[in-house]
Coordinates of C-alpha atoms in Angstrom, one line a residue:
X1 CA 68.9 -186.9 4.2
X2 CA 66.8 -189.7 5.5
X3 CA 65.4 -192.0 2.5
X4 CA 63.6 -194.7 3.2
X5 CA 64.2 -198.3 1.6
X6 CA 61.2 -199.8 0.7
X7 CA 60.2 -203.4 -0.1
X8 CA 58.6 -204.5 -3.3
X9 CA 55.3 -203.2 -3.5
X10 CA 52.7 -204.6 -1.9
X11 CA 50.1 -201.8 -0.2
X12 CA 49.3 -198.1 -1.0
X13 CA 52.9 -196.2 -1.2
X14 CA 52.5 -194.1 1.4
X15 CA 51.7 -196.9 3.8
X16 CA 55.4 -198.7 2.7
X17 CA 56.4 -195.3 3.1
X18 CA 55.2 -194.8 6.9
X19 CA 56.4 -198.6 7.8
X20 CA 59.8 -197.9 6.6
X21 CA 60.3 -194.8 8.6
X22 CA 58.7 -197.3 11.7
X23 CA 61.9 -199.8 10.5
X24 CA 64.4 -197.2 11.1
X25 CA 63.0 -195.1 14.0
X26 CA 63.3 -199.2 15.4
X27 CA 66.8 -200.1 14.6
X28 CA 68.1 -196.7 15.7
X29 CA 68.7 -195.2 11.7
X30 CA 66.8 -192.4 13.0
X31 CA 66.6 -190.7 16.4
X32 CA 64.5 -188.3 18.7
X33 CA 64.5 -184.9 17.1
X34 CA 66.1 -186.1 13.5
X35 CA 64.2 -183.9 11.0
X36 CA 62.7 -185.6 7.9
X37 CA 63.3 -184.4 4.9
X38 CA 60.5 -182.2 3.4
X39 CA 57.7 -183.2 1.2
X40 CA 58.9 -181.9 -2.2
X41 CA 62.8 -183.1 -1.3
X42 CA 61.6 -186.4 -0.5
X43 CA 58.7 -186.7 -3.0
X44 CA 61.9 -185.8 -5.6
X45 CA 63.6 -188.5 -4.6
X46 CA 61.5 -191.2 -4.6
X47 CA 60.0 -190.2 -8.0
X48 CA 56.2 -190.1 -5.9
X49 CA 54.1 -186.6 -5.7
X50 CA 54.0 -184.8 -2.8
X51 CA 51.0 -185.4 -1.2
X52 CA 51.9 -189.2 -0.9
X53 CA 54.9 -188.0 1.0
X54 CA 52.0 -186.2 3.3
X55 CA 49.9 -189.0 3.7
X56 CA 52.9 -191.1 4.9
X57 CA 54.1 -188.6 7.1
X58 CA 50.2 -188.2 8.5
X59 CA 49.9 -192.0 9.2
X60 CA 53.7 -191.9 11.0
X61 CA 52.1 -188.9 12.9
X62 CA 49.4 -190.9 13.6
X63 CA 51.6 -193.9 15.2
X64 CA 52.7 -191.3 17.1
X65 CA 56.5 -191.7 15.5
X66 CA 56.9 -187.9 14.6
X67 CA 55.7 -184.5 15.1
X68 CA 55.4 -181.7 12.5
X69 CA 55.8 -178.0 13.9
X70 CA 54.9 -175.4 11.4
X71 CA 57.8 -173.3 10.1
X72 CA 60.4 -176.0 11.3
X73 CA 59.3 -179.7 9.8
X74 CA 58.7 -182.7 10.9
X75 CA 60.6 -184.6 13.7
X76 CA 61.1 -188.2 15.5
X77 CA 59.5 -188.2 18.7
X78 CA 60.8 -190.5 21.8
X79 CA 59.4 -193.4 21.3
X80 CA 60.1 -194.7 25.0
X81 CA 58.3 -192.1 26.5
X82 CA 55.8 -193.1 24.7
X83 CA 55.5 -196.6 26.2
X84 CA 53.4 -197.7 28.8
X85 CA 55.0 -198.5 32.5
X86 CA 55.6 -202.2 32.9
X87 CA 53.4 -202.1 36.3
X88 CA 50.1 -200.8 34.1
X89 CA 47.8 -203.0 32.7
X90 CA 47.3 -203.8 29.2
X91 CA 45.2 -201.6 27.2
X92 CA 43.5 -202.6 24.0
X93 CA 44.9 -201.2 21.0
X94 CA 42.1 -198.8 18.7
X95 CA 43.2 -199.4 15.5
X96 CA 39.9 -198.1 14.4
X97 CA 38.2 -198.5 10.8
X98 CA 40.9 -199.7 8.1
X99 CA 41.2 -197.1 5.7
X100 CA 39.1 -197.7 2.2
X101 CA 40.6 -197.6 -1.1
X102 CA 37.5 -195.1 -2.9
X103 CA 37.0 -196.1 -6.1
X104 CA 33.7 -194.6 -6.8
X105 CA 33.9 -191.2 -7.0
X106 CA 34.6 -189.8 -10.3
X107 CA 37.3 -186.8 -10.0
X108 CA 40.8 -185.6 -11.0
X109 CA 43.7 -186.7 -9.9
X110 CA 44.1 -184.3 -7.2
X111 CA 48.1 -184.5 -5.7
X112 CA 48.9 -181.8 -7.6
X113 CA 46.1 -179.4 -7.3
X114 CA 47.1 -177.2 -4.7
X115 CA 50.1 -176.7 -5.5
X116 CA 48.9 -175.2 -8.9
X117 CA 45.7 -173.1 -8.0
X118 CA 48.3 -172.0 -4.8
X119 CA 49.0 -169.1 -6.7
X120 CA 46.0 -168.5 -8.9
X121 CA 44.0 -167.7 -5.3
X122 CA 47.0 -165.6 -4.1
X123 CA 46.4 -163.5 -7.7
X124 CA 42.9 -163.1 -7.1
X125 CA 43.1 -161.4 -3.7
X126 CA 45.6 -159.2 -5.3
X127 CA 43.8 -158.8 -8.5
X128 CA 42.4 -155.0 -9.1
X129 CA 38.9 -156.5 -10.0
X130 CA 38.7 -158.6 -6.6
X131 CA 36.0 -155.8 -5.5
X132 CA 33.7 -157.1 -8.0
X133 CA 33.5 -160.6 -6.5
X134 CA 32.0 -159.0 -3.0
X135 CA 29.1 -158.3 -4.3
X136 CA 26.2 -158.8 -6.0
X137 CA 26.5 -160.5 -9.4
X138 CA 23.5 -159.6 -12.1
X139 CA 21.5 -162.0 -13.9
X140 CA 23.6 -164.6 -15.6
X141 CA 26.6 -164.0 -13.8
X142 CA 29.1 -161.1 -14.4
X143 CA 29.8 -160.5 -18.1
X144 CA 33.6 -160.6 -17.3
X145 CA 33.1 -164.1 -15.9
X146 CA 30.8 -164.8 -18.8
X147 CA 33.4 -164.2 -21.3
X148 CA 35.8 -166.4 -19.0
X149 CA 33.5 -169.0 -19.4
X150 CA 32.7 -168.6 -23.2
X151 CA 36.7 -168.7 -23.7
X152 CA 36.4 -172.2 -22.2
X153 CA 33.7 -173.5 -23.9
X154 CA 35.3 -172.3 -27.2
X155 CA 37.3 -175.5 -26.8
X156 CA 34.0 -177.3 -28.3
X157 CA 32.1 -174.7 -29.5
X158 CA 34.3 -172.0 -31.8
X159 CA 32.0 -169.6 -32.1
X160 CA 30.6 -169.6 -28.6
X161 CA 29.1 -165.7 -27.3
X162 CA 29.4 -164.8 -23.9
X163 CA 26.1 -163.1 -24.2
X164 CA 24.7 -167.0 -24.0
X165 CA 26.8 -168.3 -21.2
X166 CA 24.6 -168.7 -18.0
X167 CA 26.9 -169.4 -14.8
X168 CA 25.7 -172.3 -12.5
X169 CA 27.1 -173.6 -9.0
X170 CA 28.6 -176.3 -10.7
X171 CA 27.2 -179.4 -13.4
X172 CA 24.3 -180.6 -10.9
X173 CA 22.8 -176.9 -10.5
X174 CA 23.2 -176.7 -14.3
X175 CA 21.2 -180.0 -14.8
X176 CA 18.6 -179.0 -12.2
X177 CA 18.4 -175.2 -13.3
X178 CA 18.0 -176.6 -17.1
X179 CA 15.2 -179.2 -16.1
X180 CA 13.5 -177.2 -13.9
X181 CA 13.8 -174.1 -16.3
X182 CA 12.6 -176.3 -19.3
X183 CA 10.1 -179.1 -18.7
X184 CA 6.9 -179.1 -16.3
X185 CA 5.9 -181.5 -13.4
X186 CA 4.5 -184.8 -15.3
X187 CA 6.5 -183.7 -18.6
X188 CA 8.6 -187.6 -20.3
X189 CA 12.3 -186.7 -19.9
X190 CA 14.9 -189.3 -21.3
X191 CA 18.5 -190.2 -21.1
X192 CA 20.3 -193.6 -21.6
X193 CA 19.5 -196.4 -19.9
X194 CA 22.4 -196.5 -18.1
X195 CA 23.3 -192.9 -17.0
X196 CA 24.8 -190.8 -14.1
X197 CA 22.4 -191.2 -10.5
X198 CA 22.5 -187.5 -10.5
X199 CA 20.4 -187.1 -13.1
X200 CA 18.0 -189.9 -11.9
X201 CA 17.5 -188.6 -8.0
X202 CA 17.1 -185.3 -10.1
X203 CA 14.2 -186.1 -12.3
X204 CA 12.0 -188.1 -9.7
X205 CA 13.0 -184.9 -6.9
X206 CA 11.6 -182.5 -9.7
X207 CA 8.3 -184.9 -10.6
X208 CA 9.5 -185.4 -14.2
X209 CA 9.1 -189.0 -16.0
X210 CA 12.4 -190.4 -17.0
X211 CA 12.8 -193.0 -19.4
X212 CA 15.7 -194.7 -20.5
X213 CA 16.7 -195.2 -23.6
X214 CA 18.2 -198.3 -25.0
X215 CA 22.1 -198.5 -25.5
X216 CA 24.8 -199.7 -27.9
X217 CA 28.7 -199.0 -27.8
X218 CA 28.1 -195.6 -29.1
X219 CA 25.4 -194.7 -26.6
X220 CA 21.6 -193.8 -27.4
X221 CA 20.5 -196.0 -30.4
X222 CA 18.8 -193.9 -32.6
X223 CA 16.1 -196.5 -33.7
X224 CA 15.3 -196.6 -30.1
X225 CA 14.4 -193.1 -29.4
X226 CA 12.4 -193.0 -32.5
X227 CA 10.1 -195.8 -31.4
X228 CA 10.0 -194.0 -28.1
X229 CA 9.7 -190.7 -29.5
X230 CA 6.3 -192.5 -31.9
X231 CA 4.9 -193.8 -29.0
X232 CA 5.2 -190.5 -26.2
X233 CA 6.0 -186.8 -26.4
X234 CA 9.4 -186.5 -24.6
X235 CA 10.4 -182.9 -23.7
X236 CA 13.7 -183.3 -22.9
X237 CA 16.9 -185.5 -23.8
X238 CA 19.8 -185.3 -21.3
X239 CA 22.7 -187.3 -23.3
X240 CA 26.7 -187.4 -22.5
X241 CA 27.8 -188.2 -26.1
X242 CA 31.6 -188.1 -24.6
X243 CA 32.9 -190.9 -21.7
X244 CA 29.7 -191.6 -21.0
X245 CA 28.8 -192.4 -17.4
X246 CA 28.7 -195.4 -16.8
X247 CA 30.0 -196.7 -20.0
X248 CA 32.2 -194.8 -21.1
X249 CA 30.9 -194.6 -25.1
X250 CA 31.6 -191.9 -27.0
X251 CA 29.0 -190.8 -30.0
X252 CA 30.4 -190.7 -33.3
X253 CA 29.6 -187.6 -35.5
X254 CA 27.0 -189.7 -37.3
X255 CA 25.3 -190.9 -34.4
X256 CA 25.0 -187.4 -32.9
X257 CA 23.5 -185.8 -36.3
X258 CA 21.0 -188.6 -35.9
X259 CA 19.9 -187.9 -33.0
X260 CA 19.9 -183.9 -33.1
X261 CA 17.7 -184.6 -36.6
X262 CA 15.4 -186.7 -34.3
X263 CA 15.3 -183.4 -31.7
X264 CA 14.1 -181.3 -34.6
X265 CA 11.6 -183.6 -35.5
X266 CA 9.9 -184.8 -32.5
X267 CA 10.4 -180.8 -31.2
X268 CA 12.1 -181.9 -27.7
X269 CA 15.2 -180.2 -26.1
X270 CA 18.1 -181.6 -26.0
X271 CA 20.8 -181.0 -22.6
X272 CA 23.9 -181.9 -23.7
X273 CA 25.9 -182.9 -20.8
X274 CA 29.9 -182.3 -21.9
X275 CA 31.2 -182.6 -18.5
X276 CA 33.9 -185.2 -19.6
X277 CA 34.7 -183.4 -23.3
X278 CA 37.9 -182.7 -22.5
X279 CA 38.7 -186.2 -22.7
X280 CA 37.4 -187.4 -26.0
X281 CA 39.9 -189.2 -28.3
X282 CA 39.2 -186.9 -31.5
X283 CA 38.4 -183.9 -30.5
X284 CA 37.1 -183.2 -33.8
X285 CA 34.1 -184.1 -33.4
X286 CA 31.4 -181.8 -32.3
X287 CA 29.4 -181.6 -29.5
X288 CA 26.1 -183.0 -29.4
X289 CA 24.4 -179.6 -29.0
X290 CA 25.8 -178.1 -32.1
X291 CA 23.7 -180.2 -34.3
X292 CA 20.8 -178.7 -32.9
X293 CA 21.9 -175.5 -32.0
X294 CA 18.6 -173.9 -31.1
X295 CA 17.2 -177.0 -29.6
X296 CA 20.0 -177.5 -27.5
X297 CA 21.6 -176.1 -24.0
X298 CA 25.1 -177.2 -23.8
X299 CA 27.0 -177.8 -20.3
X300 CA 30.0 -178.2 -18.7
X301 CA 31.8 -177.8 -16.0
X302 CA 35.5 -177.4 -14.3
X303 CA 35.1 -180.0 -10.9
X304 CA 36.6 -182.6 -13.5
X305 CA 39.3 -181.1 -15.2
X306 CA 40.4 -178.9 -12.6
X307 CA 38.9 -179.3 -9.0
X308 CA 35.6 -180.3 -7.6
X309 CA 35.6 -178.1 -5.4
X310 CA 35.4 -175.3 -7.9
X311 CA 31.8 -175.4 -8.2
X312 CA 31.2 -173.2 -11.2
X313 CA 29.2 -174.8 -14.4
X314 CA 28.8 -172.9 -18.0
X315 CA 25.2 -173.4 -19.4
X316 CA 24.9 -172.3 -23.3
X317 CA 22.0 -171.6 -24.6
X318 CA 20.0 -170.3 -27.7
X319 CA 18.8 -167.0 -27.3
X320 CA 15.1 -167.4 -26.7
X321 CA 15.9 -169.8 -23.6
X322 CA 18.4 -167.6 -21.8
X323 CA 15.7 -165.5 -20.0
X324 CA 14.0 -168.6 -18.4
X325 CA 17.5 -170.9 -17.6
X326 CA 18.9 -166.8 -15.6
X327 CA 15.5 -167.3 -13.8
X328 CA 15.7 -170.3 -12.6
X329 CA 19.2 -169.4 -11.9
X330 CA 18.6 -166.5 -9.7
X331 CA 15.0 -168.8 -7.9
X332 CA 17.3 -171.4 -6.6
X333 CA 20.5 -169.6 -5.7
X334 CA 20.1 -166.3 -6.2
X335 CA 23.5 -166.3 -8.0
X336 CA 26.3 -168.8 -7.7
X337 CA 29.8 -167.3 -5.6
X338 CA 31.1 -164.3 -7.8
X339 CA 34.4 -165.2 -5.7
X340 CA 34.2 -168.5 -7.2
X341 CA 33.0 -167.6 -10.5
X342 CA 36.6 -165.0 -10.7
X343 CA 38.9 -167.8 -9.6
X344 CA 37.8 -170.0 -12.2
X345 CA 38.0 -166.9 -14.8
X346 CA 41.3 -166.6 -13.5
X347 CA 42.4 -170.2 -13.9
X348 CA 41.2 -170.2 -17.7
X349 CA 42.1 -166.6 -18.7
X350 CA 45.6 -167.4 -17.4
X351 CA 45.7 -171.1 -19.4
X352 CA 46.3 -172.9 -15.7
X353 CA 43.4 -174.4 -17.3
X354 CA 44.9 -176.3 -20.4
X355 CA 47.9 -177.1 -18.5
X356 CA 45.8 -179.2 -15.9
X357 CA 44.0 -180.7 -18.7
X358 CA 47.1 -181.8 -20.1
X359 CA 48.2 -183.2 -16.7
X360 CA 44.6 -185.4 -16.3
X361 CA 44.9 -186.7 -19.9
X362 CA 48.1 -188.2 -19.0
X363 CA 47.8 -189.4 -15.9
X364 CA 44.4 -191.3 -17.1
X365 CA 46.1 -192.9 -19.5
X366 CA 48.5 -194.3 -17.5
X367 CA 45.7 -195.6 -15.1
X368 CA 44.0 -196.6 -18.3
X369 CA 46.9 -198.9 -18.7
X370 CA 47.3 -200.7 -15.8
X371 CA 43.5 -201.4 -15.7
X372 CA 43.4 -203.6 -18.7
X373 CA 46.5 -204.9 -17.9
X374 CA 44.9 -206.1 -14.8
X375 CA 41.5 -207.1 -16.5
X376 CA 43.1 -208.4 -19.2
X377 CA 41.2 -211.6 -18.6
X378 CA 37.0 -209.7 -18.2
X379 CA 34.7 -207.9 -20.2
X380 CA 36.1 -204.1 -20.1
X381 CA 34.8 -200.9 -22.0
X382 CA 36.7 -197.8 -21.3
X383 CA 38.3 -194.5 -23.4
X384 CA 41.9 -194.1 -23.3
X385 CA 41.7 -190.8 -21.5
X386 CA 38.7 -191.5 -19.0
X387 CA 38.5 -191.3 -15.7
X388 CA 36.5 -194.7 -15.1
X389 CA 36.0 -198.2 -16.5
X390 CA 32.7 -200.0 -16.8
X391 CA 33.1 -204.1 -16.2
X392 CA 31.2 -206.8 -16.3
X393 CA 31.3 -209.3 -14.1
X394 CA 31.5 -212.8 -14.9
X395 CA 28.4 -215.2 -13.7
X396 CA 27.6 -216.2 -10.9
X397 CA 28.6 -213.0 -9.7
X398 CA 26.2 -209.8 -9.4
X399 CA 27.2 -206.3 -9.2
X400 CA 25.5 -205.9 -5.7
X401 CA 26.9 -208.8 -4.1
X402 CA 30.2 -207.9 -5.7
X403 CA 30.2 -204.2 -4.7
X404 CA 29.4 -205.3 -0.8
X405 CA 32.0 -207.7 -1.1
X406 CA 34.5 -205.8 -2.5
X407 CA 34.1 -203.3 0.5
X408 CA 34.1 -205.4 3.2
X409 CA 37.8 -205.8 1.9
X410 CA 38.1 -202.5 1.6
X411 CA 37.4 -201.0 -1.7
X412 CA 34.7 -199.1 -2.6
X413 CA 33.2 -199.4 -6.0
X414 CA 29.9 -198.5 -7.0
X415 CA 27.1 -201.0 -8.7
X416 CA 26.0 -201.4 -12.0
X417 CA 22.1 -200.9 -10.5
X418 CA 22.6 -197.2 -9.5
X419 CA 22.9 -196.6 -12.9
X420 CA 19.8 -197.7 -13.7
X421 CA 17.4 -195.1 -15.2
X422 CA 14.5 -197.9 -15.1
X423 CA 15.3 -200.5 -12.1
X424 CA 15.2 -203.1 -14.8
X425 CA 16.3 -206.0 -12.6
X426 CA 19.8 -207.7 -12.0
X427 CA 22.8 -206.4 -13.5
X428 CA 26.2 -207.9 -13.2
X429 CA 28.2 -204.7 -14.2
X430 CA 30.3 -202.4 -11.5
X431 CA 31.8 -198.9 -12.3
X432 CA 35.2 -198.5 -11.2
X433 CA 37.5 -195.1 -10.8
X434 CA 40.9 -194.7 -11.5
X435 CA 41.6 -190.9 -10.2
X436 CA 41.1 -191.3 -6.6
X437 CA 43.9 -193.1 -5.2
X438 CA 47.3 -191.0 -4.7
X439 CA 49.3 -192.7 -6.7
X440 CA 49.5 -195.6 -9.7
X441 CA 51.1 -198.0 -7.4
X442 CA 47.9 -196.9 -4.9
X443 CA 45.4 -198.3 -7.9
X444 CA 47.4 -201.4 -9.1
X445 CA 47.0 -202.4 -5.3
X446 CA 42.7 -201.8 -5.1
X447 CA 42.4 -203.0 -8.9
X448 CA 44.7 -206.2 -7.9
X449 CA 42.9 -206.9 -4.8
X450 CA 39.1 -206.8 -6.6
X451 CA 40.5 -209.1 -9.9
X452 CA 41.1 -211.8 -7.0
X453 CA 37.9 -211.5 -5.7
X454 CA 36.8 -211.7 -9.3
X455 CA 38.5 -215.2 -9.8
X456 CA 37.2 -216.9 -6.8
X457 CA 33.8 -217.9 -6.2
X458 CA 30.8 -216.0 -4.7
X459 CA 29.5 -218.8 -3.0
X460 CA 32.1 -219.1 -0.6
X461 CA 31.6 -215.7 0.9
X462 CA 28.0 -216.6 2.0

């Protein structure tokens, strides 16, 4: 079996991959027709996941080295006739765009997805209740897929009913649906200072006010939404207590009673955004909305702990709001996939669920790791199972200068500025993710490369 030798690291593993198979397809190692091993076989051996092995054998198939033929493998092409005759003139090579190392989309790490929801979509085609997902679903979702969903948020909230959950088309419906259900055009809605753009583009799309509230480690400073909550009437509070995007803070359970006592007595809703509660440090601690439970509407989501492209999203709510959140449900969707809704019923029912949680967890942590080896040297805040880190920049640098910078040489991070509720003027903070690349080795690589930009000076670059 063909294994490759590589060379101490120095690009994305796949790439080392691909220029090693190049080497030997060269020196005659390997030959027309030679089959390569297969992706697990050679993903086993080199201690790498699988889909690295089929992003290294896409790239050599894009050098045109080998050919893959379904139901037989993949092969080394001829290489000479390949070349150009001697007599023809020379043609330009189109190496096209160089491929960017995304760092700012926040998902799980996804090389081993498909591999387990495989068989979870081959069980739901077989599955005797797979006639209920062609059809119509009522209000609310199907109770089935209700009590799927209550089952998972039972992981925060014991005593969750399925009779409360309210199915969504993912987190972003459920924010929408909830706003829209909730406040009116005009109506003060508030969330940190620094928070998710969704929820920004959201508010201003919708005609709502949105106010940020000031900060600390731990999130929303209580003091600070008093003296906001004194001076206007907001309606609504959207808060992640957990990972918080950007930061990364995490509410401690005194922090969260404070501000659920604060709900109750300026009489505004709280929308408790858990998308990243899987991840908290001690789970012990409760979620937001169950300080306030009937002030509260409680969401989630699995596009982070299992796959975004799952877009189902579990609203909780107190009984006297379920009737306007399944409205507002059924006016902008009608009702979200009942096909999608049974495959993620399926993936928790079955506990693929916890075992995928278990896999994120740990593989954050180990990107955790290398990021503050790497930063050892900056201003970092980060959790030690999230999926993102939240740095500061050291002057003169800003985050918008830094973000363009950064991918011109092919990286793409996202500034600190996005995050801004209130455009509140310069910032000098970047959000970074660690999920996206395929492997570790694929993130020491893009973090390496953006700590040297870090160190050298801005000035030089314009």
């Amino acid at each position: 079996m063909w294994v490759p030798q590589l060379s101490e690291f120095s690009q994305p593993m796949y790439l080392s991959i691909a220029d090693a198979l190049a080497r030997d397809i060269s020196s005659g190692v390997l030959n027309e027709g030679d089959r390569l091993p297969t992706l697990r076989e050679l993903a086993t051996t080199l201690n790498v996941t699988p889909g690295t092995i089929s992003r290294a054998y896409s790239e050599a198939h894009r050098r045109r080295l080998v050919q893959g033929e379904v139901g037989r493998g993949t092969y080394v092409l001829n290489q000479k006739q390949l070349e150009l005759p001697a007599s023809s003139s020379a043609v330009p090579l189109n190496l096209g765009q160089p491929e960017l190392l995304d760092l700012s989309i926040i998902k799980p790490y996804s090389e081993t997805l498909e591999y387990w929801l495989r068989d979870a979509l081959v069980g739901m085609a077989k599955s005797t209740d797979f006639a209920r997902t062609l059809d119509y679903a009522p209000d609310g979702g199907h109770p089935a897929h209700r009590e799927a969903g209550a089952q998972w948020l039972r992981h925060s909230l014991p005593d969750a009913q399925w009779q409360q959950v309210v199915i969504t088309a993912g987190a972003q419906h459920g924010l929408m649906v909830a706003m829209s259900a909730l406040t009116n055009a005009g109506d003060l809605v508030l969330c940190e200072e620094l928070c998710y753009p969704g929820i920004i583009s959201l508010a201003h799309g919708l005609e709502r006010r949105l106010r940020g509230v000031p900060m600390d480690d731990e999130g929303i400073i209580p003091e600070a939404l008093r003296e906001l909550c004194l001076r206007e009437k907001p309606k609504m509070l959207v808060c992640v207590a957990t990972c918080q995007n950007p930061t990364a803070a995490i509410m401690s359970q005194k922090r969260r009673a404070q501000i659920a006592a604060l709900a109750e007595e300026f009489d505004f809703i709280i929308l408790d955004d858990d998308i990243y509660g899987f991840l908290a440090t001690d789970p012990s601690i409760k979620p937001l909305s169950a300080f306030a439970p009937d002030r509260s509407v409680y969401l989630t989501s699995l596009s982070k702990s299992v796959m975004p492209a799952l877009r189902v999203g579990y609203l909780y709510s107190p009984p006297k709001l379920l009737s306007r959140l399944t409205s507002m449900v059924r006016s902008s969707v009608w009702m979200p996939s009942p096909l999608t809704a049974q495959l993620a019923s399926n993936v928790i029912i079955e506990g693929l669920d916890k075992k995928l949680i278990r896999i994120q967890r740990n593989e954050a942590a180990g990107r955790q790791a290398i990021a503050r080896e790497i930063f050892a040297n900056f201003e970092l805040k980060a959790q030690p199972y999230s999926y993102h880190v939240w740095l500061t920049l050291p002057e003169p640098w800003t985050s918008d200068e830094f973000t363009m910078l950064a991918r011109a040489n092919g990286v793409l991070v996202l500034s600190g500025t996005q995050f801004q509720a209130e455009r509140s003027g310069i910032t000098r903070c970047v959000r970074l993710v660690l999920m996206s690349p395929t492997s570790q080795d694929e993130l020491r690589f893009a973090l390496t490369k953006l700590a040297s930009l870090i160190d050298s000076d801005p000035r030089r670059y314009y």
